[in-house]
Short mmCIF file of C-alpha atoms and ligand atoms in Angstrom, two decimals:
data_model
loop_
_atom_site.label_atom_id
_atom_site.label_comp_id
_atom_site.label_asym_id
_atom_site.label_seq_id
_atom_site.Cartn_x
_atom_site.Cartn_y
_atom_site.Cartn_z
CA MET A 1 0.01 0.28 0.05
CA PRO A 2 1.19 3.39 -1.24
CA SER A 3 1.66 5.61 1.99
CA PHE A 4 2.76 8.78 2.17
CA GLN A 5 6.13 8.86 4.03
CA ASP A 6 7.29 7.44 0.28
CA ASN A 7 6.79 11.12 -1.02
CA THR A 8 7.46 13.33 2.23
CA ALA A 9 9.89 13.33 5.21
CA GLU A 10 7.36 13.33 7.90
CA PRO A 11 3.55 13.42 7.16
CA ALA A 12 2.18 13.72 10.47
CA ARG A 13 3.10 17.42 11.35
CA PRO A 14 3.05 20.76 8.98
CA GLN A 15 6.10 21.14 7.23
CA THR A 16 8.25 24.64 7.17
CA PRO A 17 8.03 26.07 3.82
CA THR A 18 10.32 24.24 1.15
CA ASN A 19 10.74 27.59 -0.86
CA ASN A 20 13.62 26.50 -1.97
CA LEU A 21 11.69 24.52 -4.60
CA LEU A 22 10.07 27.08 -6.30
CA GLN A 23 10.99 30.08 -8.17
CA LYS A 24 10.26 34.12 -8.08
CA VAL A 25 7.30 35.40 -9.97
CA LYS A 26 5.42 38.54 -9.48
CA SER A 27 1.67 38.19 -10.62
CA ASN A 28 2.59 39.90 -13.89
CA GLY A 29 5.17 37.66 -15.43
CA SER A 30 8.05 40.15 -15.01
CA THR A 31 10.33 38.28 -13.36
CA ARG A 32 9.09 34.57 -14.40
CA LYS A 33 12.38 31.73 -15.00
CA PHE A 34 11.66 28.84 -17.04
CA ASP A 35 13.64 25.71 -17.61
CA HIS A 36 13.54 24.67 -20.92
CA ASN A 37 13.56 21.22 -20.75
CA LEU A 38 10.58 20.83 -19.03
CA GLN A 39 7.49 21.04 -19.88
CA HIS A 40 5.19 22.30 -18.18
CA SER A 41 7.47 24.38 -16.04
CA LEU A 42 5.01 27.24 -14.84
CA PRO A 43 6.68 27.65 -11.14
CA ILE A 44 3.94 28.85 -8.19
CA PRO A 45 4.39 32.59 -7.94
CA GLY A 46 6.44 33.46 -4.65
CA ASP A 47 9.97 34.38 -3.43
CA GLY A 48 9.28 33.00 -0.15
CA ALA A 49 7.28 35.62 1.30
CA HIS A 50 3.90 34.42 1.68
CA PRO A 51 4.14 33.81 5.70
CA GLY A 52 0.48 32.95 6.20
CA SER A 53 1.19 29.63 4.22
CA ILE A 54 2.89 26.61 4.38
CA GLU A 55 3.59 24.43 1.16
CA VAL A 56 3.25 21.12 1.14
CA PRO A 57 4.67 18.68 -0.79
CA ALA A 58 2.55 17.60 -3.48
CA THR A 59 1.69 13.62 -2.97
CA ARG A 60 -0.30 12.60 -6.32
CA SER A 61 0.97 13.26 -9.31
CA SER A 62 0.12 16.55 -10.70
CA MET A 63 -0.10 15.60 -14.53
CA ALA A 64 -3.44 13.72 -16.12
CA GLU A 65 -2.49 10.31 -17.17
CA THR A 66 -5.72 10.17 -19.57
CA ASP A 67 -3.68 6.80 -21.09
CA TYR A 68 -3.63 4.99 -18.08
CA LEU A 69 -5.99 5.98 -15.07
CA MET A 70 -8.82 7.83 -16.63
CA HIS A 71 -10.88 6.19 -13.42
CA SER A 72 -8.92 7.98 -10.08
CA LEU A 73 -6.19 10.17 -9.18
CA SER A 74 -2.70 8.34 -9.54
CA LEU A 75 -0.68 7.73 -6.23
CA THR A 76 2.83 8.07 -8.20
CA ASP A 77 5.90 10.39 -8.03
CA ARG A 78 5.56 11.59 -11.42
CA ARG A 79 4.20 15.25 -9.52
CA GLY A 80 5.33 17.28 -12.28
CA SER A 81 9.03 19.73 -12.50
CA ARG A 82 10.20 20.65 -8.88
CA ASN A 83 9.58 24.24 -10.21
CA SER A 84 6.25 23.50 -11.33
CA PHE A 85 3.06 24.59 -9.26
CA GLY A 86 1.87 21.35 -9.23
CA ALA A 87 5.52 20.18 -6.84
CA SER A 88 3.41 21.89 -3.67
CA LEU A 89 -0.15 22.57 -2.21
CA PRO A 90 0.18 25.37 -0.03
CA ILE A 91 -2.26 25.84 2.86
CA PRO A 92 -2.98 28.37 5.79
CA LYS A 93 -0.35 28.55 8.60
CA SER A 94 -2.39 29.60 10.89
CA LYS A 95 -4.79 27.61 12.48
CA ARG A 96 -7.77 29.85 13.14
CA GLN A 97 -8.81 31.98 9.86
CA SER A 98 -10.55 34.26 11.76
CA ARG A 99 -12.44 35.42 8.56
CA LEU A 100 -13.76 31.90 8.19
CA SER A 101 -15.30 32.49 11.63
CA SER A 102 -18.57 33.78 12.30
CA VAL A 103 -19.54 32.32 15.85
CA ALA A 104 -20.48 34.55 18.27
CA ASN A 105 -23.14 35.81 19.89
CA ALA A 106 -25.39 38.97 19.50
CA ASP A 107 -22.77 41.25 21.17
CA GLY A 108 -20.35 39.93 19.34
CA ARG A 109 -18.60 37.99 22.33
CA PRO A 110 -17.43 34.73 21.18
CA THR A 111 -19.61 31.91 22.03
CA ARG A 112 -18.14 28.00 22.97
CA PRO A 113 -18.23 26.72 19.27
CA GLY A 114 -19.60 23.11 18.95
CA MET A 115 -20.69 23.15 22.19
CA PRO A 116 -24.52 24.18 23.97
CA ALA A 117 -25.60 26.45 25.54
CA ILE A 118 -23.99 26.96 28.69
CA GLN A 119 -25.72 25.17 31.87
CA PRO A 120 -24.02 25.43 34.89
CA THR A 121 -24.94 23.06 36.86
CA ARG A 122 -24.21 19.82 34.60
CA ASP A 123 -21.21 22.17 33.84
CA ILE A 124 -20.05 21.85 37.42
CA LEU A 125 -21.40 18.41 37.90
CA SER A 126 -19.06 17.27 34.80
CA SER A 127 -16.10 18.78 35.29
CA GLN A 128 -16.16 16.98 39.01
CA ILE A 129 -17.05 13.54 37.72
CA GLN A 130 -13.95 13.75 35.07
CA ASP A 131 -12.04 14.79 38.15
CA VAL A 132 -12.96 11.63 39.37
CA LYS A 133 -12.32 9.45 36.28
CA ALA A 134 -8.84 11.53 35.71
CA LYS A 135 -7.63 8.20 33.32
CA ILE A 136 -11.00 7.90 31.18
CA THR A 137 -11.31 11.53 31.05
CA ALA A 138 -7.22 12.05 30.04
CA ALA A 139 -8.58 9.09 26.85
CA ALA A 140 -11.15 10.80 26.16
CA LYS A 141 -9.33 13.79 25.12
CA ASP A 142 -6.05 12.02 23.87
CA MET A 143 -8.60 10.21 20.84
CA ALA A 144 -10.53 12.69 18.12
CA PHE A 145 -12.61 12.10 14.99
CA ALA A 146 -12.71 13.06 11.22
CA PHE A 147 -15.71 12.76 10.36
CA ASP A 148 -16.37 12.81 6.48
CA ILE A 149 -20.21 14.36 5.65
CA ASP A 150 -21.54 12.81 2.87
CA GLY A 151 -22.95 9.55 2.70
CA VAL A 152 -21.20 9.50 6.22
CA LEU A 153 -23.58 11.83 8.32
CA VAL A 154 -26.56 13.01 5.85
CA HIS A 155 -27.18 12.28 1.91
CA GLY A 156 -27.61 15.55 0.60
CA ASP A 157 -30.32 17.89 3.10
CA ARG A 158 -31.26 14.67 4.32
CA LEU A 159 -29.91 13.32 7.60
CA ILE A 160 -28.98 9.91 8.11
CA PRO A 161 -30.28 9.52 12.16
CA GLU A 162 -27.67 7.43 13.29
CA GLY A 163 -25.00 10.71 12.88
CA GLN A 164 -27.32 12.90 14.68
CA ARG A 165 -26.93 10.25 18.15
CA ALA A 166 -22.96 9.42 17.44
CA LEU A 167 -22.32 13.81 17.51
CA GLU A 168 -25.03 14.14 20.39
CA ILE A 169 -22.62 11.78 22.46
CA LEU A 170 -19.19 13.36 21.14
CA ASN A 171 -21.45 16.49 22.35
CA GLY A 172 -21.07 15.68 25.86
CA ASP A 173 -23.62 12.99 26.31
CA ASN A 174 -21.79 10.48 27.76
CA GLU A 175 -21.17 8.76 32.11
CA LEU A 176 -18.38 12.29 31.59
CA GLY A 177 -20.25 15.20 29.96
CA ILE A 178 -17.33 15.64 27.71
CA LYS A 179 -17.01 16.69 24.73
CA ILE A 180 -14.94 14.58 22.73
CA PRO A 181 -13.39 16.42 20.09
CA HIS A 182 -14.55 16.50 16.73
CA ILE A 183 -14.03 17.99 13.54
CA PHE A 184 -15.49 17.78 9.87
CA LEU A 185 -13.25 16.85 6.49
CA THR A 186 -15.41 16.71 3.37
CA ASN A 187 -15.00 16.90 -0.11
CA GLY A 188 -17.86 19.13 -0.45
CA SER A 189 -17.96 22.91 -1.24
CA GLY A 190 -19.66 25.43 -3.14
CA LYS A 191 -20.65 27.62 0.22
CA VAL A 192 -18.82 30.04 2.13
CA GLU A 193 -18.15 28.15 5.28
CA THR A 194 -20.44 29.81 7.83
CA ALA A 195 -23.45 29.25 5.79
CA ARG A 196 -22.80 25.61 5.89
CA CYS A 197 -21.90 24.89 9.21
CA ALA A 198 -25.43 27.02 9.41
CA GLN A 199 -27.18 24.82 7.17
CA LEU A 200 -25.61 21.28 8.71
CA SER A 201 -26.13 22.43 12.45
CA LYS A 202 -29.77 22.56 11.54
CA ILE A 203 -29.68 19.12 9.44
CA LEU A 204 -27.39 17.26 11.53
CA ARG A 205 -29.58 19.51 15.18
CA ASN A 206 -26.03 19.51 16.48
CA PRO A 207 -23.68 22.99 16.62
CA VAL A 208 -20.98 23.07 13.95
CA SER A 209 -18.60 25.43 14.03
CA THR A 210 -16.63 27.02 10.99
CA ASP A 211 -13.88 26.26 13.73
CA GLN A 212 -13.78 22.45 13.46
CA PHE A 213 -14.84 22.18 9.78
CA ILE A 214 -13.09 21.84 6.11
CA GLN A 215 -14.40 21.70 3.41
CA SER A 216 -12.50 20.65 0.48
CA HIS A 217 -11.14 24.40 -0.78
CA THR A 218 -11.04 25.45 2.69
CA PRO A 219 -7.55 24.94 2.51
CA MET A 220 -6.75 27.00 -1.00
CA SER A 221 -7.79 29.99 0.40
CA ALA A 222 -3.39 30.06 1.37
CA LEU A 223 -3.44 30.69 -2.58
CA ALA A 224 -4.97 34.08 -2.39
CA ASP A 225 -1.47 35.11 -1.16
CA TYR A 226 0.07 33.49 -4.84
CA TYR A 227 -2.33 34.84 -7.61
CA GLU A 228 -3.81 38.28 -8.70
CA THR A 229 -6.39 37.70 -10.59
CA VAL A 230 -8.54 33.99 -10.56
CA LEU A 231 -11.05 32.76 -12.46
CA VAL A 232 -13.09 30.66 -9.84
CA VAL A 233 -15.51 27.85 -11.26
CA GLY A 234 -18.46 25.52 -10.17
CA GLY A 235 -20.90 26.10 -8.09
CA GLU A 236 -24.99 27.47 -7.28
CA ASN A 237 -24.97 31.10 -8.98
CA TYR A 238 -22.56 33.45 -7.44
CA GLN A 239 -21.92 31.80 -4.35
CA CYS A 240 -18.44 30.42 -5.48
CA ARG A 241 -17.37 34.19 -5.81
CA GLU A 242 -18.51 34.85 -2.19
CA VAL A 243 -15.96 31.75 -1.03
CA ALA A 244 -12.88 33.55 -2.78
CA LYS A 245 -13.48 36.68 -1.99
CA GLN A 246 -13.97 35.46 1.87
CA TYR A 247 -10.76 33.53 1.38
CA GLY A 248 -9.55 36.67 0.41
CA PHE A 249 -8.39 36.96 -3.27
CA LYS A 250 -7.95 40.27 -4.79
CA ASP A 251 -9.18 39.79 -8.31
CA ILE A 252 -11.83 37.65 -8.97
CA VAL A 253 -13.57 36.66 -12.10
CA VAL A 254 -16.47 34.18 -12.82
CA PRO A 255 -17.50 32.04 -16.06
CA ASN A 256 -20.59 34.50 -16.43
CA ASP A 257 -18.27 38.17 -15.73
CA ILE A 258 -16.31 36.14 -19.36
CA TYR A 259 -20.09 35.10 -20.79
CA ALA A 260 -21.12 38.85 -20.21
CA SER A 261 -18.74 40.23 -22.02
CA MET A 262 -18.69 37.94 -24.63
CA PRO A 263 -21.96 35.51 -25.84
CA THR A 264 -20.12 34.18 -28.19
CA ILE A 265 -17.12 32.30 -26.36
CA SER A 266 -19.79 29.59 -25.36
CA PRO A 267 -22.22 28.75 -28.72
CA LEU A 268 -23.35 25.61 -26.68
CA ARG A 269 -24.85 27.73 -23.78
CA GLU A 270 -28.62 28.51 -23.92
CA HIS A 271 -29.64 30.08 -21.02
CA PHE A 272 -28.29 33.15 -19.48
CA THR A 273 -31.41 34.57 -17.54
CA ALA A 274 -31.71 38.75 -17.05
CA GLU A 275 -30.32 37.93 -13.43
CA GLN A 276 -27.07 36.11 -14.62
CA ARG A 277 -26.84 39.04 -16.97
CA ALA A 278 -27.45 41.53 -14.14
CA THR A 279 -25.42 40.31 -11.34
CA SER A 280 -21.97 39.27 -13.79
CA THR A 281 -19.37 41.40 -13.99
CA PRO A 282 -18.76 42.38 -18.07
CA ARG A 283 -14.90 44.28 -18.43
CA ASP A 284 -12.96 44.02 -21.09
CA PHE A 285 -10.84 40.89 -21.31
CA SER A 286 -8.40 41.45 -23.77
CA LYS A 287 -6.72 44.06 -21.03
CA VAL A 288 -7.26 40.86 -18.48
CA LYS A 289 -4.51 38.62 -17.39
CA ILE A 290 -5.65 35.30 -15.63
CA ASN A 291 -3.01 34.54 -13.33
CA ALA A 292 -4.55 30.87 -12.24
CA ILE A 293 -8.00 28.95 -12.16
CA LEU A 294 -9.52 27.58 -8.95
CA VAL A 295 -12.44 25.11 -9.87
CA PHE A 296 -14.12 25.37 -6.37
CA SER A 297 -16.98 23.32 -6.74
CA ASP A 298 -19.23 20.94 -9.40
CA SER A 299 -19.66 22.49 -12.64
CA ARG A 300 -23.46 24.02 -13.39
CA GLU A 301 -22.48 24.94 -16.86
CA TYR A 302 -19.92 21.61 -18.57
CA ALA A 303 -19.51 23.41 -21.79
CA THR A 304 -18.96 27.56 -20.75
CA ASP A 305 -16.98 26.51 -18.31
CA LEU A 306 -14.79 23.13 -20.14
CA GLN A 307 -14.45 25.73 -23.42
CA ILE A 308 -13.65 28.81 -21.10
CA ILE A 309 -10.46 26.86 -19.11
CA MET A 310 -9.49 25.44 -22.85
CA ASP A 311 -9.28 29.02 -24.17
CA LEU A 312 -7.09 30.11 -20.72
CA LEU A 313 -5.35 27.15 -21.31
CA GLN A 314 -4.21 27.56 -24.60
CA SER A 315 -3.79 31.50 -24.33
CA GLU A 316 -0.63 33.94 -23.51
CA ASP A 317 -0.19 34.34 -20.23
CA GLY A 318 -3.62 33.52 -19.71
CA VAL A 319 -5.07 36.35 -21.59
CA LEU A 320 -8.59 35.74 -23.21
CA GLY A 321 -8.43 35.79 -26.74
CA THR A 322 -4.43 35.24 -27.16
CA ARG A 323 -2.89 32.33 -28.30
CA LYS A 324 0.22 30.97 -27.35
CA LYS A 325 2.50 28.74 -29.73
CA ASP A 326 3.85 25.99 -27.67
CA PRO A 327 0.89 24.55 -25.06
CA SER A 328 3.13 22.10 -23.91
CA VAL A 329 4.97 25.45 -21.56
CA ASP A 330 3.87 27.52 -19.27
CA GLN A 331 0.81 26.31 -18.81
CA LEU A 332 -1.86 28.38 -16.61
CA PRO A 333 -1.91 26.81 -12.99
CA ILE A 334 -5.23 24.99 -12.38
CA TYR A 335 -6.83 23.66 -9.00
CA PHE A 336 -9.22 21.47 -8.48
CA SER A 337 -10.36 21.62 -4.58
CA GLN A 338 -11.11 17.60 -4.97
CA GLY A 339 -11.32 14.94 -6.88
CA ASP A 340 -14.32 12.55 -5.81
CA LEU A 341 -15.95 10.90 -8.86
CA LEU A 342 -19.20 10.01 -7.17
CA CYS A 343 -21.33 11.66 -4.30
CA PRO A 344 -24.04 9.87 -2.59
CA THR A 345 -27.13 12.24 -2.77
CA GLU A 346 -30.92 12.02 -1.88
CA HIS A 347 -30.44 9.87 -5.43
CA PRO A 348 -30.64 6.17 -5.04
CA THR A 349 -27.36 5.53 -6.86
CA PRO A 350 -23.89 8.03 -6.17
CA ARG A 351 -24.06 11.24 -8.80
CA MET A 352 -21.20 12.25 -10.49
CA SER A 353 -18.75 14.84 -8.57
CA GLN A 354 -16.10 17.41 -9.26
CA GLY A 355 -13.78 14.52 -10.46
CA THR A 356 -15.55 13.38 -13.29
CA PHE A 357 -15.99 17.43 -14.81
CA ARG A 358 -11.93 17.04 -14.42
CA ILE A 359 -11.05 14.24 -16.84
CA ALA A 360 -13.19 14.99 -19.48
CA LEU A 361 -11.21 18.80 -18.96
CA GLU A 362 -7.98 16.13 -18.90
CA ALA A 363 -9.03 14.48 -22.31
CA ILE A 364 -10.37 17.52 -23.99
CA TYR A 365 -6.55 19.16 -23.19
CA LYS A 366 -4.77 15.53 -24.49
CA ALA A 367 -7.03 15.56 -26.90
CA ILE A 368 -6.44 19.43 -28.56
CA THR A 369 -2.73 20.29 -27.54
CA GLY A 370 -1.64 16.20 -27.90
CA HIS A 371 -0.36 17.22 -24.23
CA GLU A 372 -1.52 15.96 -20.58
CA LEU A 373 -2.42 18.29 -18.47
CA GLU A 374 -0.83 19.72 -15.60
CA ARG A 375 -2.87 20.86 -11.74
CA VAL A 376 -3.10 20.36 -8.83
CA VAL A 377 -6.02 18.37 -6.68
CA TYR A 378 -6.84 19.96 -3.31
CA GLY A 379 -9.28 17.52 -1.16
CA LYS A 380 -9.02 14.03 1.01
CA PRO A 381 -6.15 11.39 -0.16
CA GLU A 382 -4.21 14.42 -0.90
CA LEU A 383 -1.49 15.32 2.74
CA ALA A 384 -1.69 18.80 2.18
CA THR A 385 -5.78 18.55 3.72
CA TYR A 386 -4.47 15.87 6.07
CA LYS A 387 -2.01 18.54 7.20
CA TYR A 388 -4.31 20.93 7.64
CA ALA A 389 -6.90 19.31 9.33
CA ASP A 390 -4.41 18.31 12.28
CA GLU A 391 -4.04 22.54 12.55
CA VAL A 392 -7.67 22.16 12.68
CA MET A 393 -8.14 19.50 15.61
CA THR A 394 -5.25 21.10 17.49
CA SER A 395 -6.61 24.33 17.39
CA TRP A 396 -10.46 22.83 18.00
CA MET A 397 -8.55 21.01 21.38
CA ASP A 398 -7.83 24.72 22.77
CA THR A 399 -11.24 25.65 21.54
CA ILE A 400 -12.96 23.03 23.82
CA HIS A 401 -10.63 21.75 26.42
CA GLY A 402 -8.26 24.91 26.24
CA GLU A 403 -5.29 22.14 25.82
CA GLU A 404 -3.55 22.91 22.71
CA LYS A 405 -2.44 19.79 20.89
CA LEU A 406 -3.40 16.61 19.01
CA PRO A 407 -4.85 14.13 20.52
CA LYS A 408 -2.74 10.91 19.65
CA ASN A 409 -5.97 8.29 18.30
CA ILE A 410 -7.24 10.09 15.73
CA TYR A 411 -10.80 8.27 13.36
CA MET A 412 -11.33 9.05 10.51
CA ILE A 413 -14.93 7.73 9.63
CA GLY A 414 -16.09 7.55 5.52
CA ASP A 415 -17.80 6.41 2.92
CA ASN A 416 -15.51 6.11 0.29
CA PRO A 417 -12.92 3.64 0.25
CA ALA A 418 -10.80 5.46 -2.60
CA SER A 419 -10.96 9.63 -0.72
CA ASP A 420 -11.52 8.98 2.80
CA ILE A 421 -9.90 5.34 3.79
CA THR A 422 -6.93 5.90 1.71
CA GLY A 423 -6.29 9.32 3.22
CA GLY A 424 -6.39 8.14 7.05
CA ASN A 425 -4.82 5.43 6.26
CA MET A 426 -1.29 7.43 4.83
CA TYR A 427 -1.96 9.76 7.31
CA GLY A 428 -1.58 6.56 9.97
CA TRP A 429 -5.11 7.40 11.39
CA ASN A 430 -7.46 4.65 12.00
CA THR A 431 -9.69 4.36 9.52
CA CYS A 432 -13.40 3.35 9.85
CA LEU A 433 -15.70 2.53 6.01
CA VAL A 434 -19.38 2.85 6.52
CA ARG A 435 -22.04 1.38 4.10
CA THR A 436 -24.26 4.48 4.12
CA GLY A 437 -22.94 6.28 1.39
CA VAL A 438 -20.34 5.02 -1.99
CA TYR A 439 -19.48 2.08 -0.51
CA GLN A 440 -21.58 -0.88 -0.65
CA GLY A 441 -19.72 -4.26 -0.99
CA GLU A 442 -19.91 -6.79 1.24
CA GLY A 443 -16.57 -7.34 3.53
CA ASN A 444 -13.92 -4.61 3.89
CA ASP A 445 -12.73 -2.49 0.27
CA ASP A 446 -9.91 -4.20 -1.67
CA GLU A 447 -7.98 -1.49 -2.54
CA ASN A 448 -7.72 0.73 0.36
CA PRO A 449 -9.33 -1.34 3.08
CA ALA A 450 -10.38 0.57 6.64
CA ASN A 451 -7.60 -0.60 9.16
CA PHE A 452 -10.17 -0.62 12.49
CA GLY A 453 -13.44 -1.92 9.86
CA VAL A 454 -16.31 -1.70 8.39
CA PHE A 455 -19.66 -0.33 9.59
CA PRO A 456 -23.18 -0.40 9.14
CA ASN A 457 -23.71 3.83 9.79
CA VAL A 458 -21.35 6.39 11.55
CA LEU A 459 -22.99 5.36 15.37
CA GLU A 460 -21.22 2.30 15.23
CA ALA A 461 -18.37 3.15 14.14
CA VAL A 462 -17.88 5.53 16.55
CA GLN A 463 -19.77 3.88 19.67
CA THR A 464 -16.88 1.17 18.78
CA ALA A 465 -14.11 3.48 18.79
CA LEU A 466 -14.85 5.12 21.76
CA ARG A 467 -15.33 1.28 23.71
CA LYS A 468 -11.95 0.45 22.80
CA GLU A 469 -9.89 3.64 24.02
CA LEU A 470 -12.51 4.31 27.20
CA GLY A 471 -13.34 1.15 27.82
CA GLN A 472 -16.29 -1.57 26.99
CA ASP A 473 -18.61 -0.27 29.67
CA PHE A 474 -18.19 3.19 28.82
CA MET A 475 -21.95 4.34 29.13
CA PHE A 476 -23.36 6.37 25.95
CA LYS A 477 -25.39 8.68 27.99
CA TRP A 478 -25.33 11.54 30.75
CA ASN A 479 -26.76 11.31 33.70
CA ASP A 480 -28.17 14.36 35.88
CA ASN A 481 -28.33 12.43 39.12
CA ILE A 482 -25.05 11.16 38.89
CA ASN A 483 -23.33 10.97 42.83
CA PRO A 484 -20.02 13.60 41.85
CA VAL A 485 -18.01 12.17 44.51
CA THR A 486 -18.86 8.38 43.87
CA GLY A 487 -19.53 8.37 40.29
CA GLU A 488 -22.77 6.27 40.53
CA ASN A 489 -26.27 6.95 39.92
CA SER A 490 -27.37 9.35 43.35
CA VAL A 491 -30.69 8.53 43.10
CA SER A 492 -30.80 5.32 43.78
CA ALA A 493 -28.12 5.21 45.91
CA ILE A 494 -30.08 7.43 48.59
CA GLU A 495 -33.01 4.34 48.36
O1 LIG B 501 -17.65 13.47 -4.20
C1 LIG B 501 -18.76 15.01 -3.18
C2 LIG B 501 -18.53 15.21 -1.96
O2 LIG B 501 -19.87 15.94 -2.22
C3 LIG B 501 -17.80 14.69 -1.11
O3 LIG B 501 -18.53 15.62 0.40
O4 LIG B 501 -18.38 14.60 2.97
O5 LIG B 501 -18.29 13.05 1.33
O6 LIG B 501 -16.04 14.30 1.80
P1 LIG B 501 -17.79 13.95 1.52
MG1 LIG B 502 -18.60 10.78 1.50
#
């Protein structure tokens, strides 16, 4: 089985920037240098001056392999050249990105994200019990869960009921009344984090804070330090433009802005509503240099999006309307937020996801230019996403327990062997595969077996992990009548 160790030095902790791999490039390209012996050699911009980012070496090939591997991303060492944008994936350095967080009281005071409303009596009682049962309490703080969302906790907007119960247990409905650390690590996309967390909190009937939440494009906020003008693709309406704004991107273009400026660019498009026109920002794109393409979410307009991306990839320096002579050099950087081919939804069988759009583009690019597309794919199972998860988990520990440390025993619970389980296995986590989503097979998955086992649903997985770490008789219920000195039920003790 491949492991992150094959390609990287030390997977379990964030690394310092590896800027020696990179060349200096200004966003206008004025200081760009190339090694013309290499194909696809456009460097990631920067001179190492990205204090807010960590550059994580890519674990998957940044080169498309349309001839051999159309079904999933390869984990080979062909990452493109050492100087290419595909050699590393920047992630934010700071653990808490205040610009993404919105959990606050009406008076602006921060709340206790992820925790229920303050109940003084219960809080006092549970902290007394935790003192009495110090050993189990320490173990509960030294474990954590990373939850996949689609196919584990929800199907689209529909709750998977066992998910609600699992979260209630972790949010304090257990014999210690303790918050057991957990984060959400989803390849989902297309909404600002605050909106998605608010929506999930309602569906799951449990609080979901932005400070414990990573969607596929969340770590891509680091790219705002690298690229000036970006084309942001995918998502409903203009929501991904909002996402990019929140991440700090300065100059954001979306395909509708381009279509509104030159409708002939996409002859296959049939509809462009008055509202879409009114909310687009047309400009003279012959004067705009786009520095990178960011596919944040699923395309809603395959024909238009593919056409515009192809035009840009073949352009001179990202200027629409131009054509470079040799498409094999100086390729415009293109990033995808995740690579899943399938996603479980309300529909009876999983639906196509962002990976299929990428594969369509790779095939078109190869057919038209004769070259493989160089691209970077964030999201599970990419190392950068897991490193970022460590950061968020550590910070979340600080939020809920005042201890800024990474718990030792981490459990990834997912439904997709090719992303959740592969990534978790390679990162040294315990992995639990559930049968409520993409995976429907008998027994364990052959190619990417979950090392902690296969479970009918998320509740079974959580309870099994809790019993392993906290004891077979650990109770999944808080008892308001508990005696804080003996740890016994005080009502029955009096009787
Ligand atoms: O594959 C698309 C995405 O919605 C999957 O999300 O939560 O299963 O990683 P998740
Ligand atoms: Mg899933």
